[in-house]
Short mmCIF file of C-alpha atoms and ligand atoms in Angstrom, two decimals:
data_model
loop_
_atom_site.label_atom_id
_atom_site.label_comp_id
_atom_site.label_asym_id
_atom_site.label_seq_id
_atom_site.Cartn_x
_atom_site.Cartn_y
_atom_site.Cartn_z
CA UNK A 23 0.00 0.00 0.00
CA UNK A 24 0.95 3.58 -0.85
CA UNK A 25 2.05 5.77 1.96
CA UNK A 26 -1.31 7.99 2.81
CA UNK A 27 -1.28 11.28 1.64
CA UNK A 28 -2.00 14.57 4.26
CA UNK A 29 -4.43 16.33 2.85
CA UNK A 30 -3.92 19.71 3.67
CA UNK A 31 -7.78 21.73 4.63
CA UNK A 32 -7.74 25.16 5.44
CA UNK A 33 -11.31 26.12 7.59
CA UNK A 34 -13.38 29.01 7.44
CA UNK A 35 -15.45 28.12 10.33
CA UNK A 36 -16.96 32.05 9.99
CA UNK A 37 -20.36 33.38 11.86
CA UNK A 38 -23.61 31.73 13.29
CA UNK A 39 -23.70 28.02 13.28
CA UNK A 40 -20.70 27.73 10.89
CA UNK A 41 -17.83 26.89 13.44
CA UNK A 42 -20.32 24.68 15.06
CA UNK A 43 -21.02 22.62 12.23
CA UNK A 44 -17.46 22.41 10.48
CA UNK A 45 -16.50 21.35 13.92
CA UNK A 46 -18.38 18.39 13.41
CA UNK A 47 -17.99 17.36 9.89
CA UNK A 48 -14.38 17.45 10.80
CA UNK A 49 -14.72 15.06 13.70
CA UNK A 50 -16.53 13.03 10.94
CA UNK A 51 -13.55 13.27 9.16
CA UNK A 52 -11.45 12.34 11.39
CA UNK A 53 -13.05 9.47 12.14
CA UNK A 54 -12.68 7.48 8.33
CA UNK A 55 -8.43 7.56 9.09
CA UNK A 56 -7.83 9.75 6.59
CA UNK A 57 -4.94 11.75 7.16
CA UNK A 58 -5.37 15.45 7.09
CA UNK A 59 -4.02 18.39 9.02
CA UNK A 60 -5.92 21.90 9.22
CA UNK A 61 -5.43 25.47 9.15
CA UNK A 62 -8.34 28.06 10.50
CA UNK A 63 -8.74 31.20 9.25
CA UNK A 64 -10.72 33.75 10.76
CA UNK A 65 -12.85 35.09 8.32
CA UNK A 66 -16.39 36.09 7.96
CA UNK A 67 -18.94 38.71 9.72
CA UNK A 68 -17.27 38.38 13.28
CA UNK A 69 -13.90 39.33 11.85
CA UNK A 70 -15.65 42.01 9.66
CA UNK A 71 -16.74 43.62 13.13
CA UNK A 72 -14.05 43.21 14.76
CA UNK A 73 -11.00 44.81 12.76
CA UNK A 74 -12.99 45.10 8.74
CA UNK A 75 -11.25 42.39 7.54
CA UNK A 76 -13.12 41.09 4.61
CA UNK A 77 -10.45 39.31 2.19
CA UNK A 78 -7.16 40.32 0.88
CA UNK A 79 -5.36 39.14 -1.79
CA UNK A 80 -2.15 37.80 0.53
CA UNK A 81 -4.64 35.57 2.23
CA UNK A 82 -6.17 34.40 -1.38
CA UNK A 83 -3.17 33.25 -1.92
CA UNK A 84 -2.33 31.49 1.29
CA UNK A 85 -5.84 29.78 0.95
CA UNK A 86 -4.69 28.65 -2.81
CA UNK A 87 -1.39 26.30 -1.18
CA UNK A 88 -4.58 24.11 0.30
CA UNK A 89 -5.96 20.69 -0.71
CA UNK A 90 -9.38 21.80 0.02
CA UNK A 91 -11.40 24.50 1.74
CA UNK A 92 -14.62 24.09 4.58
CA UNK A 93 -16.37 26.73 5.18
CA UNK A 94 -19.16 26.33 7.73
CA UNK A 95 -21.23 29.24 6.96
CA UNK A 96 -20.48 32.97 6.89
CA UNK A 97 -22.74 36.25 7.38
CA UNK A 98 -24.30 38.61 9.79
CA UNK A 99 -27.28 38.18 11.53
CA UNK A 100 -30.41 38.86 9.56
CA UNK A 101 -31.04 43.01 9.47
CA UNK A 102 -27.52 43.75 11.39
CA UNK A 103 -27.25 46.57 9.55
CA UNK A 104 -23.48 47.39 10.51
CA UNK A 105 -22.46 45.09 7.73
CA UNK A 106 -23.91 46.82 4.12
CA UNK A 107 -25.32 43.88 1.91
CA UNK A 108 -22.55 42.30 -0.47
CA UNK A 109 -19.58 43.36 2.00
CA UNK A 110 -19.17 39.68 2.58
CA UNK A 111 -21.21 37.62 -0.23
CA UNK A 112 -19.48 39.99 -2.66
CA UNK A 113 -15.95 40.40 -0.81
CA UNK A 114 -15.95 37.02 0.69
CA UNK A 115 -17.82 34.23 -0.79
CA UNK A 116 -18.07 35.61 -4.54
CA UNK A 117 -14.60 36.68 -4.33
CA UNK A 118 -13.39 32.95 -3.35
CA UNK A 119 -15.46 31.52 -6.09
CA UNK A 120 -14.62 33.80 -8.55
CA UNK A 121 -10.70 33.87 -7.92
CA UNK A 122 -10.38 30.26 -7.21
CA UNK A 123 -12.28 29.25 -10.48
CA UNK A 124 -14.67 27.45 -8.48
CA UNK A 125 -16.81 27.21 -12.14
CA UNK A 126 -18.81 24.23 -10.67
CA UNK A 127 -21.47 24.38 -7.64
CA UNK A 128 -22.83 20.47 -6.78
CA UNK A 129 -25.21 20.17 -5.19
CA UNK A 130 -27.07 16.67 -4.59
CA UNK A 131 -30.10 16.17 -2.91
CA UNK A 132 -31.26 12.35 -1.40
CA UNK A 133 -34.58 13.11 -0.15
CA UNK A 134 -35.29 11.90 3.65
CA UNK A 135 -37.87 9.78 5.23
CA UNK A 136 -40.75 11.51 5.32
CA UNK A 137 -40.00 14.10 2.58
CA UNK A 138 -42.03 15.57 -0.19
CA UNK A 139 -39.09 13.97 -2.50
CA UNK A 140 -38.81 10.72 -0.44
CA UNK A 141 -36.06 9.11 -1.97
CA UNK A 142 -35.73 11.47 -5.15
CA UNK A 143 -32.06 11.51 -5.78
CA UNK A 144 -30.45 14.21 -7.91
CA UNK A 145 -27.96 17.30 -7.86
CA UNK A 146 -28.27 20.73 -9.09
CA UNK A 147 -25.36 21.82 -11.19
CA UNK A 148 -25.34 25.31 -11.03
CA UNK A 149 -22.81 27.84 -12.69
CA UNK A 150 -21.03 29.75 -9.93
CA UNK A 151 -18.57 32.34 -11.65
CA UNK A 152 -20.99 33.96 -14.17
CA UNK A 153 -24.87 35.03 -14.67
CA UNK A 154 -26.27 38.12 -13.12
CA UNK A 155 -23.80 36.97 -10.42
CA UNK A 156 -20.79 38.50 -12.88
CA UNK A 157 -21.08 41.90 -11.34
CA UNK A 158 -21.91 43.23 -14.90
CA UNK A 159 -24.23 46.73 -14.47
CA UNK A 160 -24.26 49.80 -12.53
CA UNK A 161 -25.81 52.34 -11.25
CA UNK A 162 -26.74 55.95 -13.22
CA UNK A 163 -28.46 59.14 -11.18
CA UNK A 164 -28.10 57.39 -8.12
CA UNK A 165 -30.83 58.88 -5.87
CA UNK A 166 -32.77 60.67 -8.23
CA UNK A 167 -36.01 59.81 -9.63
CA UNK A 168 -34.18 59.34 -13.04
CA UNK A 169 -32.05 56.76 -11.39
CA UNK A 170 -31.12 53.55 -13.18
CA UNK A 171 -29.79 50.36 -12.17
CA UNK A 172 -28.76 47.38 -14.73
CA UNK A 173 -27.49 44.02 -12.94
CA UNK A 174 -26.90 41.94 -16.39
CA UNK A 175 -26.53 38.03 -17.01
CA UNK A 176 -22.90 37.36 -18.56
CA UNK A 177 -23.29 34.05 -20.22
CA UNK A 178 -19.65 33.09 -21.97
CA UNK A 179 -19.13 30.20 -24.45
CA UNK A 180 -16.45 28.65 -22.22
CA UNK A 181 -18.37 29.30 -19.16
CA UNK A 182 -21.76 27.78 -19.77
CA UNK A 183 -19.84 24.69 -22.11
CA UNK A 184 -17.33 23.60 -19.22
CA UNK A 185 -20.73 23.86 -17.16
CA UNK A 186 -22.73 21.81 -19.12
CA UNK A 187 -19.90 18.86 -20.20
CA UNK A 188 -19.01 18.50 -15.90
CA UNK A 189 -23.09 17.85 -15.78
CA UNK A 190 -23.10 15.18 -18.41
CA UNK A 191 -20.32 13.79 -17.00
CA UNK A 192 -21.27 13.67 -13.52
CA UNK A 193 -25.06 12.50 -15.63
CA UNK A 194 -22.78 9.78 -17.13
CA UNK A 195 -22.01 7.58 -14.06
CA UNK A 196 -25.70 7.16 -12.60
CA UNK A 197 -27.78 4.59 -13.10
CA UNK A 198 -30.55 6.57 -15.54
CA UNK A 199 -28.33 8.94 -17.02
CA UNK A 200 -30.49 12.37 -17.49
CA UNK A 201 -29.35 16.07 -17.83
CA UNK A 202 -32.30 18.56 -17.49
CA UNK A 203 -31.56 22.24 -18.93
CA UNK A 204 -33.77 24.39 -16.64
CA UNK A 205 -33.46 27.97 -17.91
CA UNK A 206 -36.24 30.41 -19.44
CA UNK A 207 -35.54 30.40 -22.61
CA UNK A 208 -39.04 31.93 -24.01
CA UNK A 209 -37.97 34.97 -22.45
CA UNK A 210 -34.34 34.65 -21.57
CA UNK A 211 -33.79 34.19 -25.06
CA UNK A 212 -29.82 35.29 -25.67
CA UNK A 213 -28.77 33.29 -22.60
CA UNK A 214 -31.26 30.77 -22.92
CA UNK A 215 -30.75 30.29 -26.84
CA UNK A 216 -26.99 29.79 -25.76
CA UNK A 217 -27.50 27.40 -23.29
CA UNK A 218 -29.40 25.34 -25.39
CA UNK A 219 -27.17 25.07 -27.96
CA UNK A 220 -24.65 23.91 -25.87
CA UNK A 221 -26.67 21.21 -24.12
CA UNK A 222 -27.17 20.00 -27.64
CA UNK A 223 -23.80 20.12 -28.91
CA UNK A 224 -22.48 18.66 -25.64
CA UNK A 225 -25.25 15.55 -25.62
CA UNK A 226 -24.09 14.28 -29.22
CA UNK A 227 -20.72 13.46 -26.85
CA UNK A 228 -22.84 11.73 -24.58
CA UNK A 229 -25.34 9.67 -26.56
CA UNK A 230 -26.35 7.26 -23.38
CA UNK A 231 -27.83 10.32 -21.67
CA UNK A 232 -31.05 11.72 -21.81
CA UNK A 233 -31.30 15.21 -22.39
CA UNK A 234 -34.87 17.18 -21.13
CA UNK A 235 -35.56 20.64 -21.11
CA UNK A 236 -37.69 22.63 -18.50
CA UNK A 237 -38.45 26.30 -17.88
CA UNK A 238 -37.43 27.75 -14.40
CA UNK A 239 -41.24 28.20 -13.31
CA UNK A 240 -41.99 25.04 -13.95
CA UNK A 241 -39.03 23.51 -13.30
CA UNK A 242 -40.38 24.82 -9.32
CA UNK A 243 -43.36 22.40 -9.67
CA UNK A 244 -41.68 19.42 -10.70
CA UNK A 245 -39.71 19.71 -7.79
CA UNK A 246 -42.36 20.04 -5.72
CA UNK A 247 -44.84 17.17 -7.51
CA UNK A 248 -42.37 14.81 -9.32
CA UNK A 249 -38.83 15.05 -8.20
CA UNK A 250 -37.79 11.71 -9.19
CA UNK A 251 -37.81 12.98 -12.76
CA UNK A 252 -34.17 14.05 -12.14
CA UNK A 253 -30.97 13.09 -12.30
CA UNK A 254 -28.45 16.05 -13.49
CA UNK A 255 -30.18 19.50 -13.13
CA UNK A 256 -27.91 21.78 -15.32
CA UNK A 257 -28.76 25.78 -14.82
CA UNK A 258 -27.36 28.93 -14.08
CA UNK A 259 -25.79 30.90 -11.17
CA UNK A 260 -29.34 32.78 -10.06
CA UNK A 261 -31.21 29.88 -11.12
CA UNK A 262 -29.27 27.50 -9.30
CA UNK A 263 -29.68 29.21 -6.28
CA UNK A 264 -32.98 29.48 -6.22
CA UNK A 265 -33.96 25.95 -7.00
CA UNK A 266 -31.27 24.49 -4.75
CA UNK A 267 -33.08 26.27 -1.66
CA UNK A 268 -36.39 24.44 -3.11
CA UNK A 269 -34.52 21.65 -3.46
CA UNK A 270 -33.61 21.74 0.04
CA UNK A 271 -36.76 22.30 1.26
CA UNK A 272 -38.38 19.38 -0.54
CA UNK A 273 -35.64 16.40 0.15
CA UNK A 274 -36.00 17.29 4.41
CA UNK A 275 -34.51 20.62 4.82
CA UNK A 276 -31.96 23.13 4.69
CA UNK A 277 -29.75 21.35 7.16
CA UNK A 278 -29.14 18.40 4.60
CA UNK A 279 -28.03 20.27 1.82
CA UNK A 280 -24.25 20.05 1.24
CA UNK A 281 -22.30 21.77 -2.08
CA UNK A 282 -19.63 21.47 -3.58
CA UNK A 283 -17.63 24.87 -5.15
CA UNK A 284 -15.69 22.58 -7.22
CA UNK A 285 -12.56 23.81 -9.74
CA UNK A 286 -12.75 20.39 -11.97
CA UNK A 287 -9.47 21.59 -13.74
CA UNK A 288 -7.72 21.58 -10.24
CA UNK A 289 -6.01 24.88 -10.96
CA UNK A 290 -6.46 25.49 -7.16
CA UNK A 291 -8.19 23.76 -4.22
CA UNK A 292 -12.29 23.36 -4.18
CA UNK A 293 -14.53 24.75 -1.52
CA UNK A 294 -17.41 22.89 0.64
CA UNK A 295 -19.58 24.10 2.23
CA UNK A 296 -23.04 23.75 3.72
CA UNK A 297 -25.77 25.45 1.34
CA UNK A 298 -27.46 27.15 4.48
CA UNK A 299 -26.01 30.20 6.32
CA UNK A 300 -25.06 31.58 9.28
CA UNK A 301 -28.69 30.71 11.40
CA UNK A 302 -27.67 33.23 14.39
CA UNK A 303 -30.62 32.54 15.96
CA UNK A 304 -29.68 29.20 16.62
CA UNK A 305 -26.10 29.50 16.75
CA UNK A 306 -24.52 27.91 20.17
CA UNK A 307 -27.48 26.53 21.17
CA UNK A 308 -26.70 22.62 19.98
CA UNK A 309 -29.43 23.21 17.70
CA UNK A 310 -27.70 23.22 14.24
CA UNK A 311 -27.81 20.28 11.68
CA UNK A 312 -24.91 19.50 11.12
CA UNK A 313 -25.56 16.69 8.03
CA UNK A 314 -25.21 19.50 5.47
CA UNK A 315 -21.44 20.40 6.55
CA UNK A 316 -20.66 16.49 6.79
CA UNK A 317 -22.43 15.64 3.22
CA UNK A 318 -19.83 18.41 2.20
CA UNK A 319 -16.93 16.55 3.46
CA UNK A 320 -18.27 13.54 1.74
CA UNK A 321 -18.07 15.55 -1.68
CA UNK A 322 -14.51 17.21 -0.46
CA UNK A 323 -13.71 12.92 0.23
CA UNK A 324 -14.36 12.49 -3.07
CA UNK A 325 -13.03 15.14 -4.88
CA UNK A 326 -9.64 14.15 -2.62
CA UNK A 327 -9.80 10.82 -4.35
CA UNK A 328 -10.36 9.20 -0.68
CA UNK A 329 -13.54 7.46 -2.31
CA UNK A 330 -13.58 5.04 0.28
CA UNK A 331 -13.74 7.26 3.06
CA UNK A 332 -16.45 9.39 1.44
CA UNK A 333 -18.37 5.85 0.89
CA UNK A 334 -18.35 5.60 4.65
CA UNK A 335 -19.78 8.52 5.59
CA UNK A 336 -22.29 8.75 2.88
CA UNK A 337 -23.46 4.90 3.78
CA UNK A 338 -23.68 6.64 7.66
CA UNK A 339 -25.10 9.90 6.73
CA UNK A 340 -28.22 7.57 4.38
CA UNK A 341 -28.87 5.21 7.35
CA UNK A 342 -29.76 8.18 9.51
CA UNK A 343 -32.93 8.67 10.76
CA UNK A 344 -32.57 9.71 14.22
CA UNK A 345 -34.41 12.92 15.08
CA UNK A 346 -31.99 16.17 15.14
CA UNK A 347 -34.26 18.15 17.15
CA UNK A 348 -33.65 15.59 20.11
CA UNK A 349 -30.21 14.66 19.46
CA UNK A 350 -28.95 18.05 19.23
CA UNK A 351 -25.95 18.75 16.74
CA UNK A 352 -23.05 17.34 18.65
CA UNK A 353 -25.58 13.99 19.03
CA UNK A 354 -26.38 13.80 15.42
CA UNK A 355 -22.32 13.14 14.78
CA UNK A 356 -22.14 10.64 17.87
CA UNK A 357 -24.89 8.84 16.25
CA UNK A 358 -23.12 8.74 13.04
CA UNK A 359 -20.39 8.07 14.20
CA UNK A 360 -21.35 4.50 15.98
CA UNK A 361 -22.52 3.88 12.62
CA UNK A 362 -18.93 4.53 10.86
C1 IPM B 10 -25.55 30.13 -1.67
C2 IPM B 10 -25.78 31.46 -1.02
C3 IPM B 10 -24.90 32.51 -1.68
C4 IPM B 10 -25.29 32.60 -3.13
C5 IPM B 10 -24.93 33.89 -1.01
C6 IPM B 10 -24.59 33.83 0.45
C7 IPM B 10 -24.04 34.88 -1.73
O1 IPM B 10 -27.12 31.82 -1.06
O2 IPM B 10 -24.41 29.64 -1.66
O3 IPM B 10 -26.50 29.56 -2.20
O4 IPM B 10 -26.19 33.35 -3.49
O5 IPM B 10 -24.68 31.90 -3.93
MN1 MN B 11 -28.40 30.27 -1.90
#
């Protein structure tokens, strides 16, 4: 056998119920024997209070000589208003994905017992450097009654086609191979026209999958009525974030819903992270989930090639059905954990 190889993780345990639930996914982690050493840094709303720190590019850099990044969740509590919107999503978050080329968001979805999507599997591939997330727009005659504001989609070639061929890929290895477009093309029709040439160009590569098309509205319905319809859900940044929350909702929660901020051409290390925020409310209180932080680890397990080790904790993590509300966050792990 090879000698194992130390995965280096740096953690962004940030604000809210994010150091709480890294905490845990990395006692998860610890617990498969995979080797791994890690590095905090203090980023996030608290540090944004404390000194206005948001990111700089010396630490960008640090952050790139990782293996992989956790975040747990960052962001101020809901109407703080000493942090002005986007300091942190924009500065932060945005900023990480955008630098780091994290072109890919995963997220998959396993509906739990008791769910409206009772064991629907699928994952949401969603864009994450481009769409009206880009940045592209403005502002003109700021405060007048003339003023304007334009937030526009960027769609590139080379953005939405790397997209769309790591979602037929990742389509490729299940057992009904499907990619699902969801866009709005009948109104959307420069973006949407591009997308769906793409998708078309890309499927002739990928001949055993089946390709389906839905608009976003609908798209919200299906989710809701028929979930099993999915495999791959290929989309946009905006759209993808939307739907992913609705995805949540309908496989058991927020709390379950890990991602993936994955750089597929390895260029730099890939972030995971929870797809719920900071929860303040909640925060300290042994309240938290924390089965959307460890999901993430499975993905970061994966994407560290330690596919046995993610295998483990998914298996635990699928066999759960103790009640979170009575086995607080620390018990969730410890019940996972007897199950490892
Ligand atoms: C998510 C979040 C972020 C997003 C926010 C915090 C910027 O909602 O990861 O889904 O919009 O992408
Ligand atoms: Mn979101």
């Amino acid at each position: 056998m090879s000698a194992q190889k130390l995965h280096q993780i740096a953690v962004i345990g940030g604000d809210g119920i994010g150091p709480e639930v890294a905490s845990e996914a990395l006692r998860v982690m610890h617990a498969t024997g995979v080797s791994f050493s890690t590095t905090d840094f203090d980023l996030g709303a608290a540090r944004y209070l404390r000194d206005g720190f948001v990111l700089d590019d010396a630490t960008l850099e640090e952050l790139r000589n990782y293996d992989a990044i956790l975040l747990g969740a960052i962001g101020p509590a809901i109407g703080d208003p000493r942090i002005p919107g986007g300091t942190l999503e924009r500065g932060l978050l945005l900023k990480l994905r955008f630098s780091l080329d994290l072109y890919i968001n995963y997220r998959p979805f396993h509906g739990v017992a008791g769910s409206i999507a009772e064991g629907c599997s699928f994952a949401i591939v969603r864009e994450n450097t481009e769409g009206p997330y880009a940045g592209e727009g403005g502002v003109l005659r700021y405060g007048t009654p003339f003023e304007v504001a334009t937030q526009g989609s960027v769609n590139t070639r080379h953005g939405v086609e790397r997209c769309v061929r790591f979602a037929f890929e990742r389509a490729s290895r299940l057992h009904h191979p499907k990619v699902t477009l969801v866009h709005k093309t009948n109104v959307l029709t420069f973006a949407g026209d591009l997308w769906q040439r793409v998708v078309k160009e890309v499927s002739t590569e990928f001949p055993n999958v089946e390709t389906d098309y839905q608009h976003v509205d609908a798209a919200c319905i299906y989710l809701v009525d028929d979930a099993q319809r999915y495999g791959i859900i290929v989309t946009d940044n905006l759209f993808g974030d939307i739907l992913s929350d609705l995805a949540g909702a309908v496989t058991g929660g927020i709390g379950y819903a890990a991602s993936g901020n994955l750089n597929p051409a390895r260029t730099g290390p890939s972030l995971f992270e929870p797809v719920h925020g900071a929860a303040h409310d909640i925060a300290g209180k042994n309240l938290a989930n924390p089965i959307a932080a460890i999901s993430s680890i499975v993905l970061m397990l994966e994407h560290l090639g330690e596919e046995a080790a993610a295998r483990q904790v998914a298996a635990a993590v699928a066999e759960f059905k103790g009640d979170v509300t009575v086995l607080g966050t620390s018990g969730v792990t410890d019940e996972l954990l007897r199950r490892m």
